PDB file of C-alpha atoms in Angstrom:
ATOM      1  CA  MET A 241     145.140  80.637  33.483  1.00  0.00           C
ATOM      2  CA  LEU A 242     144.427  83.333  31.030  1.00  0.00           C
ATOM      3  CA  TYR A 243     147.779  85.477  30.330  1.00  0.00           C
ATOM      4  CA  ARG A 244     148.952  87.964  28.031  1.00  0.00           C
ATOM      5  CA  SER A 245     152.799  88.378  26.909  1.00  0.00           C
ATOM      6  CA  ARG A 246     154.680  90.680  24.145  1.00  0.00           C
ATOM      7  CA  ALA A 247     157.805  88.404  21.727  1.00  0.00           C
ATOM      8  CA  THR A 248     160.934  90.089  21.985  1.00  0.00           C
ATOM      9  CA  ALA A 249     161.104  89.469  18.610  1.00  0.00           C
ATOM     10  CA  PRO A 250     159.195  89.124  16.068  1.00  0.00           C
ATOM     11  CA  LEU A 251     158.901  85.500  15.479  1.00  0.00           C
ATOM     12  CA  SER A 252     158.849  83.153  12.024  1.00  0.00           C
ATOM     13  CA  ASP A 253     156.932  81.054  10.728  1.00  0.00           C
ATOM     14  CA  GLU A 254     159.543  77.917  11.515  1.00  0.00           C
ATOM     15  CA  ALA A 255     160.016  79.625  15.513  1.00  0.00           C
ATOM     16  CA  LEU A 256     156.180  79.323  16.286  1.00  0.00           C
ATOM     17  CA  GLY A 257     156.265  76.128  14.549  1.00  0.00           C
ATOM     18  CA  GLN A 258     159.155  75.051  16.457  1.00  0.00           C
ATOM     19  CA  LEU A 259     157.533  76.939  19.873  1.00  0.00           C
ATOM     20  CA  LEU A 260     153.899  74.384  18.546  1.00  0.00           C
ATOM     21  CA  HIS A 261     155.991  71.479  18.552  1.00  0.00           C
ATOM     22  CA  THR A 262     157.186  71.944  21.734  1.00  0.00           C
ATOM     23  CA  ALA A 263     154.064  72.405  23.372  1.00  0.00           C
ATOM     24  CA  ARG A 264     151.937  69.658  22.539  1.00  0.00           C
ATOM     25  CA  ARG A 265     154.530  67.115  22.959  1.00  0.00           C
ATOM     26  CA  PHE A 266     154.871  68.683  26.467  1.00  0.00           C
ATOM     27  CA  ASN A 267     150.728  69.488  27.272  1.00  0.00           C
ATOM     28  CA  ALA A 268     149.902  65.892  26.094  1.00  0.00           C
ATOM     29  CA  GLU A 269     152.645  64.290  28.542  1.00  0.00           C
ATOM     30  CA  HIS A 270     151.095  66.810  30.978  1.00  0.00           C
ATOM     31  CA  ARG A 271     147.520  66.924  30.561  1.00  0.00           C
ATOM     32  CA  ILE A 272     147.468  69.911  29.709  1.00  0.00           C
ATOM     33  CA  SER A 273     145.003  71.878  27.081  1.00  0.00           C
ATOM     34  CA  ASP A 274     145.968  75.299  25.269  1.00  0.00           C
ATOM     35  CA  MET A 275     144.939  77.883  22.816  1.00  0.00           C
ATOM     36  CA  LEU A 276     147.106  80.276  21.956  1.00  0.00           C
ATOM     37  CA  LEU A 277     146.923  83.631  19.701  1.00  0.00           C
ATOM     38  CA  TYR A 278     149.636  85.775  18.682  1.00  0.00           C
ATOM     39  CA  SER A 279     149.404  88.961  16.339  1.00  0.00           C
ATOM     40  CA  ALA A 280     151.735  91.483  15.935  1.00  0.00           C
ATOM     41  CA  ARG A 281     154.517  89.324  18.763  1.00  0.00           C
ATOM     42  CA  HIS A 282     151.093  89.690  21.254  1.00  0.00           C
ATOM     43  CA  PHE A 283     149.882  86.775  22.920  1.00  0.00           C
ATOM     44  CA  VAL A 284     147.856  85.722  24.338  1.00  0.00           C
ATOM     45  CA  GLN A 285     147.186  81.770  26.261  1.00  0.00           C
ATOM     46  CA  VAL A 286     144.693  79.931  28.094  1.00  0.00           C
ATOM     47  CA  LEU A 287     146.291  77.514  29.419  1.00  0.00           C
ATOM     48  CA  GLU A 288     144.205  74.431  31.177  1.00  0.00           C
ATOM     49  CA  GLY A 289     145.244  70.792  33.434  1.00  0.00           C
ATOM     50  CA  PRO A 290     145.846  69.755  36.844  1.00  0.00           C
ATOM     51  CA  GLU A 291     146.768  72.953  38.933  1.00  0.00           C
ATOM     52  CA  GLU A 292     150.240  72.135  40.262  1.00  0.00           C
ATOM     53  CA  ALA A 293     150.894  71.767  36.266  1.00  0.00           C
ATOM     54  CA  VAL A 294     149.735  75.030  34.758  1.00  0.00           C
ATOM     55  CA  ARG A 295     151.054  76.258  37.764  1.00  0.00           C
ATOM     56  CA  ASP A 296     154.763  75.252  36.979  1.00  0.00           C
ATOM     57  CA  LEU A 297     154.190  75.556  33.313  1.00  0.00           C
ATOM     58  CA  TYR A 298     153.345  79.702  34.173  1.00  0.00           C
ATOM     59  CA  ALA A 299     156.590  80.300  36.474  1.00  0.00           C
ATOM     60  CA  ALA A 300     158.613  78.322  33.278  1.00  0.00           C
ATOM     61  CA  ILE A 301     156.450  79.977  31.157  1.00  0.00           C
ATOM     62  CA  GLN A 302     157.029  83.720  33.197  1.00  0.00           C
ATOM     63  CA  GLN A 303     160.886  83.330  32.409  1.00  0.00           C
ATOM     64  CA  ASP A 304     160.795  82.118  28.707  1.00  0.00           C
ATOM     65  CA  THR A 305     162.899  85.025  27.383  1.00  0.00           C
ATOM     66  CA  ARG A 306     161.660  84.923  23.893  1.00  0.00           C
ATOM     67  CA  HIS A 307     159.063  87.392  25.764  1.00  0.00           C
ATOM     68  CA  THR A 308     157.683  90.291  28.279  1.00  0.00           C
ATOM     69  CA  GLN A 309     155.300  92.520  29.641  1.00  0.00           C
ATOM     70  CA  VAL A 310     153.830  88.969  31.025  1.00  0.00           C
ATOM     71  CA  VAL A 311     150.379  89.824  32.875  1.00  0.00           C
ATOM     72  CA  THR A 312     148.273  87.369  34.277  1.00  0.00           C
ATOM     73  CA  VAL A 313     144.533  88.084  33.050  1.00  0.00           C
ATOM     74  CA  SER A 314     142.386  85.661  35.399  1.00  0.00           C
ATOM     75  CA  ALA A 315     143.511  82.785  37.046  1.00  0.00           C
ATOM     76  CA  GLY A 316     141.304  79.907  38.853  1.00  0.00           C
ATOM     77  CA  PRO A 317     139.745  76.793  39.068  1.00  0.00           C
ATOM     78  CA  THR A 318     136.278  76.205  35.760  1.00  0.00           C
ATOM     79  CA  ALA A 319     133.744  73.548  35.469  1.00  0.00           C
ATOM     80  CA  GLU A 320     135.113  72.118  32.644  1.00  0.00           C
ATOM     81  CA  ARG A 321     137.529  72.780  30.518  1.00  0.00           C
ATOM     82  CA  HIS A 322     136.921  74.809  27.105  1.00  0.00           C
ATOM     83  CA  PHE A 323     139.615  73.510  24.969  1.00  0.00           C
ATOM     84  CA  ALA A 324     140.137  70.068  25.966  1.00  0.00           C
ATOM     85  CA  GLY A 325     141.720  67.634  24.010  1.00  0.00           C
ATOM     86  CA  TRP A 326     143.565  70.003  22.299  1.00  0.00           C
ATOM     87  CA  SER A 327     147.318  70.083  22.711  1.00  0.00           C
ATOM     88  CA  MET A 328     147.995  73.408  21.863  1.00  0.00           C
ATOM     89  CA  ALA A 329     145.061  75.031  19.176  1.00  0.00           C
ATOM     90  CA  PHE A 330     147.256  78.241  17.053  1.00  0.00           C
ATOM     91  CA  GLY A 331     145.788  81.425  15.412  1.00  0.00           C
ATOM     92  CA  ARG A 332     147.095  83.599  14.033  1.00  0.00           C
ATOM     93  CA  VAL A 333     145.047  87.077  14.148  1.00  0.00           C
ATOM     94  CA  ALA A 334     146.184  90.167  12.704  1.00  0.00           C
ATOM     95  CA  THR A 335     143.138  92.833  13.229  1.00  0.00           C
ATOM     96  CA  PRO A 336     143.179  96.368  14.208  1.00  0.00           C
ATOM     97  CA  ASP A 337     141.539  95.515  16.708  1.00  0.00           C
ATOM     98  CA  LEU A 338     142.316  92.467  18.257  1.00  0.00           C
ATOM     99  CA  ASP A 339     145.225  94.697  17.932  1.00  0.00           C
ATOM    100  CA  ARG A 340     144.101  97.150  20.112  1.00  0.00           C
ATOM    101  CA  THR A 341     142.426  94.190  22.970  1.00  0.00           C
ATOM    102  CA  LEU A 342     146.029  92.446  23.064  1.00  0.00           C
ATOM    103  CA  ARG A 343     147.961  95.705  23.040  1.00  0.00           C
ATOM    104  CA  ALA A 344     145.616  96.594  26.443  1.00  0.00           C
ATOM    105  CA  PRO A 345     146.824  95.484  29.009  1.00  0.00           C
ATOM    106  CA  LEU A 346     150.491  95.821  27.981  1.00  0.00           C
ATOM    107  CA  LEU A 347     149.506  99.632  29.086  1.00  0.00           C
ATOM    108  CA  PRO A 348     151.859 101.906  31.482  1.00  0.00           C
ATOM    109  CA  ALA A 349     148.602 101.856  33.452  1.00  0.00           C
ATOM    110  CA  PRO A 350     146.863  98.225  33.800  1.00  0.00           C
ATOM    111  CA  PRO A 351     143.392  97.115  34.302  1.00  0.00           C
ATOM    112  CA  ALA A 352     143.306  95.862  38.136  1.00  0.00           C
ATOM    113  CA  PRO A 353     144.296  91.123  37.847  1.00  0.00           C
ATOM    114  CA  ALA A 354     141.380  89.904  37.895  1.00  0.00           C
ATOM    115  CA  ARG A 355     140.640  88.558  41.500  1.00  0.00           C
ATOM    116  CA  VAL A 356     141.723  84.543  41.786  1.00  0.00           C
ATOM    117  CA  GLY A 357     138.839  82.219  41.307  1.00  0.00           C
ATOM    118  CA  LYS A 358     136.295  84.947  40.647  1.00  0.00           C
ATOM    119  CA  LYS A 359     134.641  84.092  36.977  1.00  0.00           C
ATOM    120  CA  ALA A 360     134.983  86.994  34.261  1.00  0.00           C
ATOM    121  CA  LYS A 361     132.461  88.265  33.018  1.00  0.00           C
ATOM    122  CA  THR A 362     132.166  88.823  29.567  1.00  0.00           C
ATOM    123  CA  LYS A 363     130.659  91.882  28.235  1.00  0.00           C
ATOM    124  CA  PRO A 364     128.298  91.376  24.703  1.00  0.00           C
ATOM    125  CA  CYS A 365     130.032  93.000  21.173  1.00  0.00           C
ATOM    126  CA  PRO A 366     128.898  96.624  21.010  1.00  0.00           C
ATOM    127  CA  PRO A 367     126.078  97.057  18.640  1.00  0.00           C
ATOM    128  CA  GLY A 368     127.702  97.514  14.763  1.00  0.00           C
ATOM    129  CA  ARG A 369     130.910  95.205  16.174  1.00  0.00           C
ATOM    130  CA  THR A 370     132.150  92.470  14.655  1.00  0.00           C
ATOM    131  CA  PRO A 371     134.261  89.583  16.321  1.00  0.00           C
ATOM    132  CA  PRO A 372     138.163  89.168  14.627  1.00  0.00           C
ATOM    133  CA  VAL A 373     138.534  88.251  11.986  1.00  0.00           C
ATOM    134  CA  PHE A 374     141.678  85.326  10.917  1.00  0.00           C
ATOM    135  CA  ASN A 375     144.336  87.908   8.085  1.00  0.00           C
ATOM    136  CA  PRO A 376     144.269  85.039   4.866  1.00  0.00           C
ATOM    137  CA  THR A 377     147.617  85.410   4.710  1.00  0.00           C
ATOM    138  CA  PRO A 378     150.199  81.793   4.864  1.00  0.00           C
ATOM    139  CA  LEU A 379     150.126  80.219   8.111  1.00  0.00           C
ATOM    140  CA  SER A 380     153.241  78.323   6.969  1.00  0.00           C
ATOM    141  CA  THR A 381     151.762  75.493   5.156  1.00  0.00           C
ATOM    142  CA  TYR A 382     147.931  76.247   4.510  1.00  0.00           C
ATOM    143  CA  THR A 383     146.007  79.736   4.173  1.00  0.00           C
ATOM    144  CA  LEU A 384     143.059  80.303   6.250  1.00  0.00           C
ATOM    145  CA  SER A 385     139.905  82.691   5.937  1.00  0.00           C
ATOM    146  CA  TYR A 386     135.797  83.480   6.240  1.00  0.00           C
ATOM    147  CA  ARG A 387     133.592  83.947   3.597  1.00  0.00           C
ATOM    148  CA  PRO A 388     130.728  86.526   5.723  1.00  0.00           C
ATOM    149  CA  ASP A 389     129.163  87.119   1.953  1.00  0.00           C
ATOM    150  CA  LEU A 390     128.907  83.506   1.823  1.00  0.00           C
ATOM    151  CA  ASP A 391     129.151  81.894   5.479  1.00  0.00           C
ATOM    152  CA  ILE A 392     132.154  79.526   4.846  1.00  0.00           C
ATOM    153  CA  VAL A 393     134.999  79.429   6.208  1.00  0.00           C
ATOM    154  CA  PHE A 394     138.281  78.130   4.392  1.00  0.00           C
ATOM    155  CA  LEU A 395     141.180  75.899   4.916  1.00  0.00           C
ATOM    156  CA  ARG A 396     144.273  76.049   2.036  1.00  0.00           C
ATOM    157  CA  TRP A 397     146.843  73.922   1.943  1.00  0.00           C
ATOM    158  CA  LEU A 398     149.518  74.410   0.476  1.00  0.00           C
ATOM    159  CA  SER A 399     152.117  72.388   0.163  1.00  0.00           C
ATOM    160  CA  PRO A 400     152.038  68.780   1.716  1.00  0.00           C
ATOM    161  CA  ASP A 401     152.289  68.726   5.555  1.00  0.00           C
ATOM    162  CA  THR A 402     153.300  66.639   8.276  1.00  0.00           C
ATOM    163  CA  LEU A 403     150.550  65.432  11.002  1.00  0.00           C
ATOM    164  CA  ALA A 404     151.502  67.735  13.322  1.00  0.00           C
ATOM    165  CA  GLU A 405     150.976  70.832  10.475  1.00  0.00           C
ATOM    166  CA  ALA A 406     147.144  69.431   9.615  1.00  0.00           C
ATOM    167  CA  GLN A 407     146.518  69.953  13.780  1.00  0.00           C
ATOM    168  CA  ALA A 408     147.868  73.037  13.565  1.00  0.00           C
ATOM    169  CA  SER A 409     145.463  73.753  11.158  1.00  0.00           C
ATOM    170  CA  TYR A 410     142.670  71.997  11.452  1.00  0.00           C
ATOM    171  CA  GLU A 411     142.161  73.778  15.313  1.00  0.00           C
ATOM    172  CA  ALA A 412     143.226  76.924  13.707  1.00  0.00           C
ATOM    173  CA  THR A 413     139.828  76.480  11.514  1.00  0.00           C
ATOM    174  CA  LEU A 414     137.791  75.659  14.878  1.00  0.00           C
ATOM    175  CA  VAL A 415     138.986  79.130  16.801  1.00  0.00           C
ATOM    176  CA  LEU A 416     137.733  81.141  13.788  1.00  0.00           C
ATOM    177  CA  ALA A 417     134.029  78.935  13.542  1.00  0.00           C
ATOM    178  CA  LEU A 418     133.702  79.613  16.537  1.00  0.00           C
ATOM    179  CA  ALA A 419     134.270  83.342  16.885  1.00  0.00           C
ATOM    180  CA  HIS A 420     132.062  83.418  13.704  1.00  0.00           C
ATOM    181  CA  GLY A 421     129.418  80.663  14.515  1.00  0.00           C
ATOM    182  CA  CYS A 422     130.122  78.734  11.103  1.00  0.00           C
ATOM    183  CA  GLY A 423     129.811  75.330  10.470  1.00  0.00           C
ATOM    184  CA  ASN A 424     130.122  75.324   7.099  1.00  0.00           C
ATOM    185  CA  TRP A 425     133.774  74.471   6.064  1.00  0.00           C
ATOM    186  CA  LEU A 426     135.105  73.551   2.918  1.00  0.00           C
ATOM    187  CA  LEU A 427     138.889  72.038   2.456  1.00  0.00           C
ATOM    188  CA  ASP A 428     140.551  72.455  -0.217  1.00  0.00           C
ATOM    189  CA  SER A 429     143.507  70.056   0.435  1.00  0.00           C
ATOM    190  CA  ARG A 430     144.015  69.507  -3.437  1.00  0.00           C
ATOM    191  CA  ARG A 431     147.661  70.765  -3.322  1.00  0.00           C
ATOM    192  CA  SER A 432     148.157  68.664   0.389  1.00  0.00           C
ATOM    193  CA  GLY A 433     149.098  65.177  -1.137  1.00  0.00           C
ATOM    194  CA  PRO A 434     148.709  61.635  -0.505  1.00  0.00           C
ATOM    195  CA  LEU A 435     146.022  61.149   2.569  1.00  0.00           C
ATOM    196  CA  LYS A 436     147.099  60.389   5.834  1.00  0.00           C
ATOM    197  CA  LEU A 437     145.909  57.618   7.276  1.00  0.00           C
ATOM    198  CA  ALA A 438     147.567  58.648  10.736  1.00  0.00           C
ATOM    199  CA  GLU A 439     145.349  62.306  10.189  1.00  0.00           C
ATOM    200  CA  THR A 440     142.464  60.603   9.025  1.00  0.00           C
ATOM    201  CA  ALA A 441     142.438  58.499  12.205  1.00  0.00           C
ATOM    202  CA  TRP A 442     142.954  61.637  14.451  1.00  0.00           C
ATOM    203  CA  LEU A 443     140.343  63.304  12.120  1.00  0.00           C
ATOM    204  CA  THR A 444     137.246  61.183  12.678  1.00  0.00           C
ATOM    205  CA  HIS A 445     137.827  59.697  16.081  1.00  0.00           C
ATOM    206  CA  ASP A 446     138.942  62.315  18.110  1.00  0.00           C
ATOM    207  CA  PHE A 447     138.881  66.192  15.903  1.00  0.00           C
ATOM    208  CA  PHE A 448     135.739  66.251  14.931  1.00  0.00           C
ATOM    209  CA  SER A 449     133.728  64.961  17.884  1.00  0.00           C
ATOM    210  CA  VAL A 450     134.966  67.993  19.534  1.00  0.00           C
ATOM    211  CA  ALA A 451     134.342  70.388  16.733  1.00  0.00           C
ATOM    212  CA  VAL A 452     130.404  69.095  16.787  1.00  0.00           C
ATOM    213  CA  ALA A 453     130.429  70.280  20.583  1.00  0.00           C
ATOM    214  CA  GLN A 454     132.317  73.228  20.320  1.00  0.00           C
ATOM    215  CA  LEU A 455     129.789  74.260  17.650  1.00  0.00           C
ATOM    216  CA  ALA A 456     126.053  73.174  18.676  1.00  0.00           C
ATOM    217  CA  PRO A 457     124.091  74.008  18.188  1.00  0.00           C
ATOM    218  CA  ARG A 458     125.402  75.159  14.328  1.00  0.00           C
ATOM    219  CA  ARG A 459     125.551  71.087  12.406  1.00  0.00           C
ATOM    220  CA  LEU A 460     129.124  70.608  10.599  1.00  0.00           C
ATOM    221  CA  ARG A 461     129.166  70.190   7.462  1.00  0.00           C
ATOM    222  CA  LEU A 462     132.826  69.948   5.620  1.00  0.00           C
ATOM    223  CA  ALA A 463     132.709  69.693   2.185  1.00  0.00           C
ATOM    224  CA  VAL A 464     136.380  68.649   0.994  1.00  0.00           C
ATOM    225  CA  PHE A 465     137.674  70.578  -2.759  1.00  0.00           C
ATOM    226  CA  SER A 466     140.094  66.436  -3.385  1.00  0.00           C
ATOM    227  CA  SER A 467     142.901  66.620  -6.410  1.00  0.00           C
ATOM    228  CA  MET A 468     142.141  63.737  -8.889  1.00  0.00           C
ATOM    229  CA  GLN A 469     145.115  61.397  -7.686  1.00  0.00           C
ATOM    230  CA  ARG A 470     143.508  61.844  -3.812  1.00  0.00           C
ATOM    231  CA  LEU A 471     140.534  60.721  -4.866  1.00  0.00           C
ATOM    232  CA  GLU A 472     141.402  58.144  -6.677  1.00  0.00           C
ATOM    233  CA  GLN A 473     143.553  56.663  -3.909  1.00  0.00           C
ATOM    234  CA  MET A 474     140.202  57.471  -1.804  1.00  0.00           C
ATOM    235  CA  ARG A 475     139.362  55.085  -4.166  1.00  0.00           C
ATOM    236  CA  HIS A 476     141.692  52.679  -5.109  1.00  0.00           C
ATOM    237  CA  ASP A 477     144.164  52.601  -1.999  1.00  0.00           C
ATOM    238  CA  ALA A 478     143.314  49.190   0.372  1.00  0.00           C
ATOM    239  CA  GLU A 479     143.891  50.419   3.205  1.00  0.00           C
ATOM    240  CA  VAL A 480     142.219  54.164   2.663  1.00  0.00           C
ATOM    241  CA  VAL A 481     139.014  53.328   1.365  1.00  0.00           C
ATOM    242  CA  PRO A 482     138.490  51.889   4.987  1.00  0.00           C
ATOM    243  CA  ALA A 483     138.687  55.343   6.605  1.00  0.00           C
ATOM    244  CA  VAL A 484     137.590  57.521   3.850  1.00  0.00           C
ATOM    245  CA  GLN A 485     134.187  55.285   4.156  1.00  0.00           C
ATOM    246  CA  ALA A 486     133.869  55.460   8.279  1.00  0.00           C
ATOM    247  CA  ALA A 487     135.128  59.439   7.553  1.00  0.00           C
ATOM    248  CA  LEU A 488     132.604  60.008   5.700  1.00  0.00           C
ATOM    249  CA  ALA A 489     129.445  57.961   6.776  1.00  0.00           C
ATOM    250  CA  ALA A 490     125.906  59.134   7.647  1.00  0.00           C
ATOM    251  CA  THR A 491     126.210  58.083  11.065  1.00  0.00           C
ATOM    252  CA  GLN A 492     128.707  60.425  11.752  1.00  0.00           C
ATOM    253  CA  PRO A 493     127.709  63.513  13.535  1.00  0.00           C
ATOM    254  CA  TYR A 494     129.168  66.282  11.340  1.00  0.00           C
ATOM    255  CA  GLU A 495     127.938  65.525   7.913  1.00  0.00           C
ATOM    256  CA  ALA A 496     130.594  65.775   4.499  1.00  0.00           C
ATOM    257  CA  ALA A 497     131.436  64.951   0.712  1.00  0.00           C
ATOM    258  CA  ILE A 498     134.227  65.305  -1.471  1.00  0.00           C
ATOM    259  CA  PHE A 499     134.028  67.654  -4.516  1.00  0.00           C
ATOM    260  CA  MET A 500     136.086  67.801  -7.298  1.00  0.00           C
ATOM    261  CA  GLY A 501     135.798  71.572  -8.072  1.00  0.00           C
ATOM    262  CA  GLU A 502     134.935  74.610  -5.689  1.00  0.00           C
ATOM    263  CA  ALA A 503     130.991  75.301  -6.827  1.00  0.00           C
ATOM    264  CA  GLU A 504     130.324  72.991  -6.181  1.00  0.00           C
ATOM    265  CA  ALA A 505     131.207  72.835  -2.823  1.00  0.00           C
ATOM    266  CA  VAL A 506     129.934  76.324  -1.896  1.00  0.00           C
ATOM    267  CA  THR A 507     126.651  75.110  -3.665  1.00  0.00           C
ATOM    268  CA  TRP A 508     126.460  71.982  -1.221  1.00  0.00           C
ATOM    269  CA  LEU A 509     127.553  73.948   2.273  1.00  0.00           C
ATOM    270  CA  GLN A 510     124.780  76.442   1.539  1.00  0.00           C
ATOM    271  CA  ASP A 511     122.043  74.744   0.833  1.00  0.00           C
ATOM    272  CA  PRO A 512     120.983  72.277   4.613  1.00  0.00           C
ATOM    273  CA  ALA A 513     119.258  70.069   2.227  1.00  0.00           C
ATOM    274  CA  ALA A 514     122.067  68.801  -0.301  1.00  0.00           C
TER     275      ALA A 514
END
């Protein structure tokens, strides 16, 4: 199920965070996977899961007073989930091209609704046009940007975060990386506080596997820009050391390395032989 809508009022970071927290808990309980994009009061959302559960959720969404002009873009069965493993992936986008795209179905004369059960045809990107990019403005506790000159996605945490906030930041990073076919990620963790075992376990056993599969054939390479305090924890904390060793193991389907300087991290990401 794919739909678009318009928020009745601008949503603050706090309001968006509460919406994501509630939705992720509900989706996990009902085996629904989900992707939500928000831009200038406009929503685009994909719902995947058991037909009855998706239908009931969409009926509730249509009655939600926080948005209006709910337009069904397409609906029907698919061979596989596109966002399997995500209770809700989230991205906040702010580019003129995407804003125009989001507003298009909300104009007085919208296109005819897609037929249920028919797979929507996608048009190739016109010559000279590039995919929308995420604006590198603060998204709650982190910033996210893509550098086309370096072919690197930068995720920077601005303050210590909760597990839910960390998961949201990684999910948004993958959405941006997929838009550009970018497997090189620089993760600036200097301000994110002590390493959390629950977050490391989720990344190692769940999220990175999904990211690797989604990005294929591009290889996922992770350069972690660390603070000295966090590095000391990874070296000497008896509970943390095994988790870090597992995350950095050569047997993982991705490459990862830890750096104390950003220049070193960028150099490593740009050298496939590193």
